[in-house]
Each structure stands twice: as C-alpha cells, then as structure tokens.
Amino acid sequence: MDIKNILPADFSPASRVWIYQSNRPFSEQEALEINEQLDQFTAQWNAHGDEVTGWGKLLFNQVIVLMADESRTMVSGCSTDSSVRIIKSMERQYAVNLFDRLLLAFLVEDKVQLLPLAQLNYGIEKGFISEDTIYLNNTVLTKQEMETRWLIPIKESWLATKLQKTVSS
C-alpha cells in the first residue's frame, strides 16, 4: 500500500498523527459508520474556537488514523481530548480495544495480523513473522513519519533488537 496516495496531499509534512489500532477487524458496515463518524468529527474539530484542519480514516479495516494540519491551527489540549473522546466512544460502540499498545500489528498477505508483544519471540520462532515482515509502527507522530516510517520491515523497527535476540539464541 502506498500510504502517500491515501493521506491528504495538501497537509503539511509536520501534521500531527494519532494512530489507534483495533484488536479486531471491523465489518464492512462498521467501517462505513466509522469513516462517517471520522468525517463528521474532523469537519467540526476545533481548538479554542478555531477550526482544526483535520482528517481521519480507517485503514486496513482495523487502524484508525487521525491527522491535524497544525500549519493553520495548533491542536490544543482540549482538541486532543475531544479526539480521544470520539475514539473512546467508538471503542464502546463497537466493543473493541483501541488503546492496547502491547498488541503489535503486522501486514501478512495484505491483512493486519496481531501478535501480543509477549508472543513476539514465539511468532518469529514458528515462522509466522520474519525480519522482512511489515510492521505497523504506530508510534509515528507526523504525516512525514507516517509516509516513511509507518509500514516498515521488522528489521528496521525497534523490534529488530528482539528479533536479533531470538535469532542468536
């Protein structure tokens, strides 16, 4: 997937990004509803009364991405809180977990596969994933980082140190 073709071209490379990964894929109907809710939210997103230039989309039927172009309006604590509220609302609405940072996501045959961090070594030993498996690096903070460092091979991520321990042991 060429992420550059999906992200808004007119947003600054420094635009802030928030990534929320679901513990399960959404159904087609849920995906339509989520994208509609994201459109509605970003259309009325404000920071101290000023409109935030925002964008939101569900990717891979499992990953919600919110982006704010701060070249026009800086995102405030209140506007960040409002974005977290919509995500928490979706969590409740669809009975999913969108805040589990210990659940790692990988692209296997163009589908998101999840693996708890604690089972990373098991996944490598059993051949479910390898150093070339694409990892969703959900720690990226900007549009530019998302374009260049979001979908990366495990060997180029912070997980590489875990991979080398497994291979060498």
Coordinates of C-alpha atoms in Angstrom, one line a residue:
M1 CA 0.0 0.0 0.0
D2 CA 1.4 3.4 -1.0
I3 CA 0.3 5.4 2.1
K4 CA 1.2 8.7 0.3
N5 CA -1.7 8.2 -2.0
I6 CA -4.1 7.9 0.9
L7 CA -3.0 10.7 3.2
P8 CA -4.2 14.2 2.3
A9 CA -1.7 15.7 -0.1
D10 CA -2.4 19.3 0.9
F11 CA -1.5 18.7 4.6
S12 CA 1.9 19.9 5.9
P13 CA 4.5 17.1 6.4
A14 CA 4.6 18.2 10.0
S15 CA 0.9 17.5 10.5
R16 CA 0.3 15.6 13.8
V17 CA -0.8 12.0 13.6
W18 CA -2.6 9.7 16.1
I19 CA -3.0 6.0 15.3
Y20 CA -5.5 3.7 17.0
Q21 CA -5.3 0.1 16.2
S22 CA -8.3 -2.2 16.9
N23 CA -7.9 -5.6 18.5
R24 CA -10.2 -7.0 15.6
P25 CA -11.1 -6.0 12.1
F26 CA -14.3 -4.1 11.6
S27 CA -17.1 -5.4 9.4
E28 CA -17.9 -3.6 6.2
Q29 CA -20.9 -1.8 7.9
E30 CA -18.8 -0.8 10.9
A31 CA -16.1 0.5 8.6
L32 CA -18.6 2.7 6.7
E33 CA -20.0 4.0 10.1
I34 CA -16.5 4.7 11.5
N35 CA -15.4 6.6 8.4
E36 CA -18.7 8.6 8.5
Q37 CA -18.0 9.4 12.2
L38 CA -14.4 10.4 11.5
D39 CA -15.7 12.7 8.6
Q40 CA -18.2 14.3 11.0
F41 CA -15.7 14.7 13.8
T42 CA -12.9 16.3 11.6
A43 CA -15.5 18.6 10.0
Q44 CA -16.3 20.2 13.3
W45 CA -12.9 19.8 15.1
N46 CA -11.9 23.0 17.0
A47 CA -9.1 24.3 19.1
H48 CA -10.3 27.3 21.3
G49 CA -12.9 28.2 18.7
D50 CA -10.6 28.0 15.7
E51 CA -11.2 25.3 13.2
V52 CA -8.7 22.5 13.2
T53 CA -7.8 21.2 9.7
G54 CA -8.3 17.5 10.3
W55 CA -8.5 14.2 8.5
G56 CA -9.5 10.8 9.7
K57 CA -9.8 7.4 8.1
L58 CA -10.0 3.7 8.8
L59 CA -7.1 1.9 7.1
F60 CA -6.9 -1.9 6.7
N61 CA -10.3 -2.2 8.3
Q62 CA -8.6 -2.1 11.6
V63 CA -6.5 1.0 12.1
I64 CA -8.0 4.5 12.7
V65 CA -5.7 7.4 11.7
L66 CA -6.4 11.0 12.8
M67 CA -4.4 13.8 11.4
A68 CA -4.3 17.6 12.2
D69 CA -2.5 20.1 10.0
E70 CA -1.1 22.5 12.5
S71 CA 0.3 24.8 9.9
R72 CA -3.0 26.7 10.2
T73 CA -4.3 26.0 13.8
M74 CA -2.4 24.4 16.6
V75 CA -4.1 21.5 18.3
S76 CA -4.7 22.3 22.0
G77 CA -5.2 20.0 24.9
C78 CA -9.0 20.4 24.6
S79 CA -9.0 19.5 20.9
T80 CA -6.8 16.4 21.7
D81 CA -9.2 15.5 24.4
S82 CA -12.1 15.7 22.0
S83 CA -10.4 13.4 19.6
V84 CA -9.7 10.9 22.4
R85 CA -13.4 11.1 23.4
I86 CA -14.5 10.1 19.8
I87 CA -12.1 7.2 19.8
K88 CA -13.3 6.0 23.3
S89 CA -16.9 6.3 22.0
M90 CA -16.0 4.1 19.1
E91 CA -14.4 1.6 21.5
R92 CA -17.7 1.3 23.4
Q93 CA -19.9 1.4 20.3
Y94 CA -18.0 -1.5 18.6
A95 CA -16.8 -3.4 21.7
V96 CA -13.1 -3.2 20.7
N97 CA -9.9 -2.1 22.3
L98 CA -8.2 0.8 20.5
F99 CA -5.6 1.6 23.2
D100 CA -3.7 -1.6 23.6
R101 CA -0.1 -0.6 22.9
L102 CA 1.2 -4.1 23.7
L103 CA -0.7 -5.6 20.7
L104 CA 1.6 -5.5 17.7
A105 CA 0.3 -5.3 14.1
F106 CA 1.9 -6.8 11.1
L107 CA 0.9 -7.0 7.4
V108 CA 0.8 -10.5 6.3
E109 CA -0.7 -11.1 2.8
D110 CA -2.1 -7.5 2.8
K111 CA -4.1 -8.2 6.0
V112 CA -3.4 -7.0 9.5
Q113 CA -2.3 -9.8 11.8
L114 CA -2.0 -9.1 15.6
L115 CA 0.5 -10.5 18.0
P116 CA 0.9 -9.6 21.7
L117 CA 4.4 -8.2 22.4
A118 CA 4.9 -11.1 24.8
Q119 CA 4.5 -13.6 22.0
L120 CA 6.9 -11.9 19.5
N121 CA 9.6 -14.4 20.0
Y122 CA 7.1 -17.3 19.6
G123 CA 5.9 -15.7 16.3
I124 CA 9.4 -15.5 15.0
E125 CA 10.5 -19.0 16.1
K126 CA 7.4 -20.5 14.5
G127 CA 7.9 -18.6 11.2
F128 CA 4.7 -16.6 11.4
I129 CA 6.8 -13.4 11.0
S130 CA 10.3 -12.7 9.9
E131 CA 12.7 -9.7 9.9
D132 CA 11.1 -8.8 6.5
T133 CA 7.5 -8.8 7.7
I134 CA 6.0 -5.4 7.5
Y135 CA 5.3 -3.9 11.0
L136 CA 2.8 -1.1 11.6
N137 CA 4.9 1.3 13.6
N138 CA 2.0 3.1 15.3
T139 CA 4.4 5.4 17.2
V140 CA 4.9 7.8 14.3
L141 CA 3.9 11.4 15.2
T142 CA 3.7 13.3 11.9
K143 CA 2.5 12.9 8.4
Q144 CA 6.1 12.7 7.1
E145 CA 6.9 10.0 9.6
M146 CA 3.8 8.1 8.6
E147 CA 4.8 8.2 5.0
T148 CA 8.3 7.0 5.6
R149 CA 8.3 5.0 8.9
W150 CA 4.8 3.6 9.5
L151 CA 4.9 0.5 7.3
I152 CA 8.4 -0.8 7.8
P153 CA 10.1 -4.2 7.9
I154 CA 10.6 -5.5 11.4
K155 CA 14.4 -5.3 10.9
E156 CA 14.1 -1.5 10.5
S157 CA 11.9 -1.1 13.6
W158 CA 12.6 -1.1 17.4
L159 CA 11.5 -4.7 17.3
A160 CA 14.8 -5.6 15.5
T161 CA 16.6 -5.9 18.8
K162 CA 14.1 -8.5 19.9
L163 CA 14.5 -10.3 16.6
Q164 CA 18.3 -10.5 16.9
K165 CA 18.0 -11.9 20.4
T166 CA 15.8 -14.7 19.1
V167 CA 17.9 -15.5 16.1
S168 CA 21.1 -15.5 18.1
S169 CA 19.7 -17.7 20.9

